[in-house]
């Protein structure tokens, strides 16, 4: 009897424990606390929140009077309106440009993951910029970082309104989308982009769900799927906009320098626009943008995705003035 009582008690206790674990599993599956939080920063002084035409962004008109060139600023897989992309827009506005930092997914009311995002959103943003009183519609450029660089190159291939492109740590192909709730194992969810309601051809992750380092996952996906790479390659030769590409040779997120050189090579082979690549050997995914404030928390994380803190900062110190010179030459002239 005693033995039976112990078994019975254990059975009830185990059933209760299993019930609790099931509830916890369901809660975690819905909540997914490991997924990065999507940031939507408010516009800084002098800026305004844009909500017209279904857009969500922060607009910073150029100082002074009269029409000025404009730059559409696109963040990456962090989604929303991050401090980085908003800060980039403000830094460019201080140099005499009207800028729009655009959220193209992840903000309240927008889709919660990067899958079949309409390229038409960027058409709408460019048209909105061109209508602003402080913008010269004939002098509009794009600056995008990471997945935003992928978007910037795509947009430039189909919009003659784009006169200059800066693509930071870019890709030469369209990739599978990203679900931040599953980013730790990089599951395949379809193309990142759509056009006319149809998915844009893309390269899927060759080992979806694997634990391997993401940069190697991207390399493997390219080396084992040449037909998918060919179909998904961005036809940069169809753009007339000069392009400046910035990358870190030690990028541990994806092989941005290898892919940047493929953009450059394709443009040369197919008589496309001039493409310049700025590659930095001791930098990673955060080689992009203005130099970071050494006293800021961001500075301490510059090496999180490859390279060293000093190498990423040096890349920014060298590349940012060249980005400004590039835009000045192609938009201010």
GROMACS .gro file of C-alpha atoms in nm:
model
  333
    1UNK     CA    1   0.000   0.000   0.000
    2UNK     CA    2   0.278   0.233   0.094
    3UNK     CA    3   0.441   0.164  -0.240
    4UNK     CA    4   0.117   0.235  -0.421
    5UNK     CA    5   0.068   0.559  -0.229
    6UNK     CA    6   0.416   0.678  -0.330
    7UNK     CA    7   0.349   0.596  -0.695
    8UNK     CA    8   0.012   0.766  -0.682
    9UNK     CA    9   0.156   1.075  -0.515
   10UNK     CA   10   0.439   1.090  -0.770
   11UNK     CA   11   0.194   1.053  -1.055
   12UNK     CA   12  -0.015   1.347  -0.937
   13UNK     CA   13   0.295   1.555  -0.868
   14UNK     CA   14   0.450   1.474  -1.205
   15UNK     CA   15   0.124   1.551  -1.382
   16UNK     CA   16   0.110   1.886  -1.206
   17UNK     CA   17   0.471   1.960  -1.299
   18UNK     CA   18   0.408   1.868  -1.660
   19UNK     CA   19   0.106   2.095  -1.661
   20UNK     CA   20   0.311   2.386  -1.531
   21UNK     CA   21   0.587   2.318  -1.786
   22UNK     CA   22   0.330   2.307  -2.065
   23UNK     CA   23   0.186   2.642  -1.959
   24UNK     CA   24   0.537   2.792  -1.940
   25UNK     CA   25   0.620   2.654  -2.285
   26UNK     CA   26   0.304   2.807  -2.434
   27UNK     CA   27   0.373   3.142  -2.268
   28UNK     CA   28   0.733   3.145  -2.393
   29UNK     CA   29   0.623   3.045  -2.743
   30UNK     CA   30   0.389   3.344  -2.753
   31UNK     CA   31   0.599   3.596  -2.558
   32UNK     CA   32   0.945   3.490  -2.685
   33UNK     CA   33   1.148   3.702  -2.442
   34UNK     CA   34   1.470   3.622  -2.629
   35UNK     CA   35   1.351   3.820  -2.933
   36UNK     CA   36   1.515   4.165  -2.953
   37UNK     CA   37   1.286   4.455  -2.872
   38UNK     CA   38   1.198   4.673  -3.170
   39UNK     CA   39   1.270   5.038  -3.105
   40UNK     CA   40   1.067   5.331  -3.240
   41UNK     CA   41   1.237   5.652  -3.129
   42UNK     CA   42   1.061   5.985  -3.124
   43UNK     CA   43   1.196   6.255  -3.358
   44UNK     CA   44   1.460   6.479  -3.203
   45UNK     CA   45   1.437   6.858  -3.187
   46UNK     CA   46   1.371   7.004  -3.530
   47UNK     CA   47   1.223   6.680  -3.663
   48UNK     CA   48   0.869   6.559  -3.714
   49UNK     CA   49   0.694   6.221  -3.711
   50UNK     CA   50   0.563   6.122  -4.053
   51UNK     CA   51   0.243   5.915  -4.072
   52UNK     CA   52   0.099   6.021  -4.409
   53UNK     CA   53   0.048   5.775  -4.694
   54UNK     CA   54   0.083   5.481  -4.458
   55UNK     CA   55   0.443   5.570  -4.378
   56UNK     CA   56   0.611   5.576  -4.038
   57UNK     CA   57   0.926   5.781  -4.015
   58UNK     CA   58   1.115   6.075  -3.870
   59UNK     CA   59   1.168   6.368  -4.106
   60UNK     CA   60   1.442   6.628  -4.056
   61UNK     CA   61   1.424   6.925  -4.296
   62UNK     CA   62   1.752   7.077  -4.401
   63UNK     CA   63   1.845   7.394  -4.212
   64UNK     CA   64   1.803   7.725  -4.389
   65UNK     CA   65   1.562   7.813  -4.666
   66UNK     CA   66   1.505   7.698  -5.019
   67UNK     CA   67   1.511   7.348  -5.162
   68UNK     CA   68   1.788   7.110  -5.056
   69UNK     CA   69   1.889   6.758  -5.158
   70UNK     CA   70   1.729   6.477  -4.959
   71UNK     CA   71   1.834   6.134  -4.835
   72UNK     CA   72   1.612   5.838  -4.744
   73UNK     CA   73   1.771   5.653  -4.449
   74UNK     CA   74   1.699   5.282  -4.399
   75UNK     CA   75   1.791   5.076  -4.095
   76UNK     CA   76   1.837   4.700  -4.098
   77UNK     CA   77   1.695   4.388  -3.939
   78UNK     CA   78   1.650   4.565  -3.606
   79UNK     CA   79   1.324   4.702  -3.751
   80UNK     CA   80   1.129   5.008  -3.644
   81UNK     CA   81   1.309   5.339  -3.602
   82UNK     CA   82   1.631   5.265  -3.417
   83UNK     CA   83   1.857   5.519  -3.252
   84UNK     CA   84   2.124   5.431  -3.507
   85UNK     CA   85   1.918   5.505  -3.817
   86UNK     CA   86   1.758   5.814  -3.660
   87UNK     CA   87   2.102   5.937  -3.553
   88UNK     CA   88   2.231   5.887  -3.907
   89UNK     CA   89   1.940   6.092  -4.043
   90UNK     CA   90   2.012   6.372  -3.794
   91UNK     CA   91   2.384   6.370  -3.877
   92UNK     CA   92   2.308   6.405  -4.248
   93UNK     CA   93   2.051   6.679  -4.182
   94UNK     CA   94   2.322   6.875  -4.001
   95UNK     CA   95   2.524   6.859  -4.323
   96UNK     CA   96   2.251   7.031  -4.526
   97UNK     CA   97   2.022   6.746  -4.633
   98UNK     CA   98   1.655   6.690  -4.570
   99UNK     CA   99   1.633   6.334  -4.439
  100UNK     CA  100   1.365   6.076  -4.375
  101UNK     CA  101   1.449   5.786  -4.142
  102UNK     CA  102   1.193   5.526  -4.244
  103UNK     CA  103   1.046   5.234  -4.053
  104UNK     CA  104   0.951   4.973  -4.311
  105UNK     CA  105   0.858   4.693  -4.071
  106UNK     CA  106   0.821   4.621  -3.699
  107UNK     CA  107   0.668   4.949  -3.578
  108UNK     CA  108   0.316   4.946  -3.427
  109UNK     CA  109   0.070   4.867  -3.706
  110UNK     CA  110   0.341   4.723  -3.932
  111UNK     CA  111   0.412   4.356  -4.000
  112UNK     CA  112   0.602   4.187  -3.714
  113UNK     CA  113   0.871   4.016  -3.922
  114UNK     CA  114   1.073   4.070  -4.239
  115UNK     CA  115   0.878   3.866  -4.492
  116UNK     CA  116   0.754   3.983  -4.832
  117UNK     CA  117   0.784   4.349  -4.740
  118UNK     CA  118   0.649   4.555  -5.034
  119UNK     CA  119   0.916   4.743  -5.225
  120UNK     CA  120   0.636   4.987  -5.309
  121UNK     CA  121   0.676   5.124  -4.954
  122UNK     CA  122   1.005   5.280  -5.061
  123UNK     CA  123   0.845   5.423  -5.376
  124UNK     CA  124   0.589   5.591  -5.151
  125UNK     CA  125   0.863   5.726  -4.924
  126UNK     CA  126   1.061   5.869  -5.215
  127UNK     CA  127   0.747   6.032  -5.357
  128UNK     CA  128   0.665   6.179  -5.015
  129UNK     CA  129   1.017   6.321  -4.983
  130UNK     CA  130   0.999   6.473  -5.329
  131UNK     CA  131   0.682   6.666  -5.239
  132UNK     CA  132   0.827   6.840  -4.934
  133UNK     CA  133   0.882   7.214  -4.948
  134UNK     CA  134   1.246   7.187  -4.840
  135UNK     CA  135   1.335   6.910  -5.086
  136UNK     CA  136   1.467   6.927  -5.440
  137UNK     CA  137   1.301   6.619  -5.600
  138UNK     CA  138   1.580   6.597  -5.857
  139UNK     CA  139   1.847   6.542  -5.588
  140UNK     CA  140   1.744   6.245  -5.375
  141UNK     CA  141   1.975   5.972  -5.246
  142UNK     CA  142   1.947   5.663  -5.026
  143UNK     CA  143   2.159   5.544  -4.736
  144UNK     CA  144   2.088   5.195  -4.603
  145UNK     CA  145   2.262   4.964  -4.360
  146UNK     CA  146   2.265   4.582  -4.364
  147UNK     CA  147   1.916   4.469  -4.473
  148UNK     CA  148   1.850   4.837  -4.539
  149UNK     CA  149   2.146   4.830  -4.778
  150UNK     CA  150   1.989   4.532  -4.954
  151UNK     CA  151   1.673   4.742  -4.988
  152UNK     CA  152   1.863   5.052  -5.100
  153UNK     CA  153   2.031   4.865  -5.387
  154UNK     CA  154   1.700   4.710  -5.492
  155UNK     CA  155   1.520   5.045  -5.487
  156UNK     CA  156   1.796   5.208  -5.692
  157UNK     CA  157   1.753   4.946  -5.966
  158UNK     CA  158   1.390   5.042  -6.020
  159UNK     CA  159   1.372   5.414  -5.937
  160UNK     CA  160   1.534   5.677  -6.163
  161UNK     CA  161   1.463   5.931  -5.887
  162UNK     CA  162   1.755   5.791  -5.685
  163UNK     CA  163   2.072   5.982  -5.774
  164UNK     CA  164   2.320   5.836  -5.522
  165UNK     CA  165   2.336   5.525  -5.303
  166UNK     CA  166   2.538   5.452  -4.991
  167UNK     CA  167   2.505   5.085  -4.894
  168UNK     CA  168   2.667   5.001  -4.561
  169UNK     CA  169   2.765   4.635  -4.502
  170UNK     CA  170   2.550   4.535  -4.801
  171UNK     CA  171   2.432   4.221  -4.978
  172UNK     CA  172   2.450   4.152  -5.350
  173UNK     CA  173   2.143   3.928  -5.340
  174UNK     CA  174   1.795   3.919  -5.191
  175UNK     CA  175   1.790   3.689  -4.889
  176UNK     CA  176   1.524   3.493  -4.707
  177UNK     CA  177   1.335   3.702  -4.455
  178UNK     CA  178   1.411   3.726  -4.085
  179UNK     CA  179   1.184   3.650  -3.791
  180UNK     CA  180   1.339   3.812  -3.484
  181UNK     CA  181   1.149   3.569  -3.264
  182UNK     CA  182   1.341   3.285  -3.432
  183UNK     CA  183   1.664   3.468  -3.512
  184UNK     CA  184   1.868   3.241  -3.286
  185UNK     CA  185   1.820   2.956  -3.536
  186UNK     CA  186   1.758   3.146  -3.863
  187UNK     CA  187   1.449   2.967  -3.996
  188UNK     CA  188   1.339   3.008  -4.356
  189UNK     CA  189   1.020   3.214  -4.390
  190UNK     CA  190   1.024   3.318  -4.757
  191UNK     CA  191   1.161   3.621  -4.939
  192UNK     CA  192   1.233   3.943  -4.752
  193UNK     CA  193   1.073   4.152  -5.027
  194UNK     CA  194   0.773   4.153  -5.256
  195UNK     CA  195   0.685   4.348  -5.569
  196UNK     CA  196   0.336   4.373  -5.709
  197UNK     CA  197   0.218   4.128  -5.447
  198UNK     CA  198   0.467   3.859  -5.552
  199UNK     CA  199   0.780   3.750  -5.364
  200UNK     CA  200   1.111   3.868  -5.507
  201UNK     CA  201   1.345   3.573  -5.591
  202UNK     CA  202   1.572   3.506  -5.294
  203UNK     CA  203   1.845   3.285  -5.150
  204UNK     CA  204   1.709   3.062  -4.871
  205UNK     CA  205   1.924   2.958  -4.576
  206UNK     CA  206   2.090   2.632  -4.674
  207UNK     CA  207   2.087   2.496  -4.319
  208UNK     CA  208   1.779   2.662  -4.172
  209UNK     CA  209   1.756   2.612  -3.798
  210UNK     CA  210   2.128   2.537  -3.758
  211UNK     CA  211   2.341   2.668  -3.475
  212UNK     CA  212   2.642   2.757  -3.691
  213UNK     CA  213   2.784   3.108  -3.692
  214UNK     CA  214   2.560   3.327  -3.905
  215UNK     CA  215   2.837   3.451  -4.136
  216UNK     CA  216   2.920   3.090  -4.222
  217UNK     CA  217   2.552   3.012  -4.273
  218UNK     CA  218   2.536   3.290  -4.532
  219UNK     CA  219   2.855   3.169  -4.702
  220UNK     CA  220   2.727   2.812  -4.711
  221UNK     CA  221   2.393   2.926  -4.850
  222UNK     CA  222   2.571   3.099  -5.140
  223UNK     CA  223   2.828   2.829  -5.214
  224UNK     CA  224   2.573   2.544  -5.218
  225UNK     CA  225   2.295   2.721  -5.409
  226UNK     CA  226   2.446   2.886  -5.719
  227UNK     CA  227   2.117   2.882  -5.911
  228UNK     CA  228   1.935   3.058  -5.626
  229UNK     CA  229   2.218   3.312  -5.602
  230UNK     CA  230   2.198   3.384  -5.974
  231UNK     CA  231   1.820   3.431  -5.962
  232UNK     CA  232   1.835   3.652  -5.653
  233UNK     CA  233   2.127   3.873  -5.755
  234UNK     CA  234   2.034   4.242  -5.748
  235UNK     CA  235   2.067   4.385  -6.105
  236UNK     CA  236   2.260   4.696  -6.003
  237UNK     CA  237   2.349   4.761  -6.367
  238UNK     CA  238   1.993   4.882  -6.427
  239UNK     CA  239   2.055   5.181  -6.199
  240UNK     CA  240   2.229   5.498  -6.305
  241UNK     CA  241   2.303   5.608  -5.948
  242UNK     CA  242   2.668   5.605  -5.835
  243UNK     CA  243   2.717   5.371  -5.538
  244UNK     CA  244   2.946   5.378  -5.235
  245UNK     CA  245   2.969   5.055  -5.034
  246UNK     CA  246   3.119   5.035  -4.683
  247UNK     CA  247   3.206   4.703  -4.519
  248UNK     CA  248   3.411   4.527  -4.251
  249UNK     CA  249   3.634   4.233  -4.350
  250UNK     CA  250   3.571   4.068  -4.011
  251UNK     CA  251   3.191   4.099  -4.026
  252UNK     CA  252   3.053   3.805  -3.825
  253UNK     CA  253   2.688   3.863  -3.920
  254UNK     CA  254   2.722   3.814  -4.295
  255UNK     CA  255   3.016   3.840  -4.542
  256UNK     CA  256   2.952   4.203  -4.627
  257UNK     CA  257   3.287   4.270  -4.799
  258UNK     CA  258   3.262   3.958  -5.016
  259UNK     CA  259   2.912   4.059  -5.117
  260UNK     CA  260   3.008   4.425  -5.169
  261UNK     CA  261   3.278   4.318  -5.415
  262UNK     CA  262   3.022   4.109  -5.604
  263UNK     CA  263   2.808   4.421  -5.642
  264UNK     CA  264   3.111   4.608  -5.776
  265UNK     CA  265   3.210   4.327  -6.013
  266UNK     CA  266   2.860   4.294  -6.155
  267UNK     CA  267   2.839   4.668  -6.219
  268UNK     CA  268   3.174   4.659  -6.401
  269UNK     CA  269   3.088   4.351  -6.612
  270UNK     CA  270   2.745   4.477  -6.715
  271UNK     CA  271   2.843   4.843  -6.774
  272UNK     CA  272   2.654   4.962  -6.468
  273UNK     CA  273   2.705   5.270  -6.252
  274UNK     CA  274   3.036   5.345  -6.080
  275UNK     CA  275   3.069   5.145  -5.759
  276UNK     CA  276   3.333   5.216  -5.494
  277UNK     CA  277   3.400   4.976  -5.205
  278UNK     CA  278   3.552   5.089  -4.875
  279UNK     CA  279   3.669   4.773  -4.695
  280UNK     CA  280   3.821   4.778  -4.347
  281UNK     CA  281   4.028   4.479  -4.227
  282UNK     CA  282   3.981   4.518  -3.851
  283UNK     CA  283   3.611   4.607  -3.860
  284UNK     CA  284   3.285   4.414  -3.861
  285UNK     CA  285   2.915   4.483  -3.910
  286UNK     CA  286   2.939   4.808  -3.714
  287UNK     CA  287   3.194   4.964  -3.948
  288UNK     CA  288   2.910   5.186  -4.068
  289UNK     CA  289   2.802   5.533  -3.963
  290UNK     CA  290   2.947   5.841  -3.797
  291UNK     CA  291   3.220   5.786  -3.535
  292UNK     CA  292   3.072   5.673  -3.203
  293UNK     CA  293   3.109   5.876  -2.885
  294UNK     CA  294   3.371   5.689  -2.676
  295UNK     CA  295   3.170   5.775  -2.364
  296UNK     CA  296   2.853   5.612  -2.498
  297UNK     CA  297   2.725   5.263  -2.431
  298UNK     CA  298   2.710   5.204  -2.807
  299UNK     CA  299   3.087   5.248  -2.831
  300UNK     CA  300   3.141   4.952  -2.599
  301UNK     CA  301   2.940   4.730  -2.835
  302UNK     CA  302   3.111   4.822  -3.162
  303UNK     CA  303   3.286   4.483  -3.175
  304UNK     CA  304   2.974   4.276  -3.102
  305UNK     CA  305   2.944   4.172  -3.469
  306UNK     CA  306   3.308   4.144  -3.566
  307UNK     CA  307   3.637   4.331  -3.560
  308UNK     CA  308   3.760   4.527  -3.261
  309UNK     CA  309   3.618   4.837  -3.098
  310UNK     CA  310   3.917   5.036  -3.219
  311UNK     CA  311   3.896   4.887  -3.570
  312UNK     CA  312   3.527   4.968  -3.609
  313UNK     CA  313   3.576   5.318  -3.476
  314UNK     CA  314   3.870   5.373  -3.713
  315UNK     CA  315   3.655   5.250  -4.003
  316UNK     CA  316   3.385   5.501  -3.912
  317UNK     CA  317   3.636   5.783  -3.875
  318UNK     CA  318   3.770   5.709  -4.222
  319UNK     CA  319   3.447   5.622  -4.405
  320UNK     CA  320   3.205   5.884  -4.273
  321UNK     CA  321   3.386   6.185  -4.426
  322UNK     CA  322   3.401   5.990  -4.753
  323UNK     CA  323   3.026   5.925  -4.734
  324UNK     CA  324   2.968   6.299  -4.691
  325UNK     CA  325   3.201   6.379  -4.983
  326UNK     CA  326   3.021   6.121  -5.198
  327UNK     CA  327   2.680   6.273  -5.128
  328UNK     CA  328   2.815   6.625  -5.175
  329UNK     CA  329   2.955   6.534  -5.516
  330UNK     CA  330   2.644   6.356  -5.639
  331UNK     CA  331   2.362   6.551  -5.471
  332UNK     CA  332   2.491   6.897  -5.383
  333UNK     CA  333   2.651   6.971  -5.719
   0.00000   0.00000   0.00000
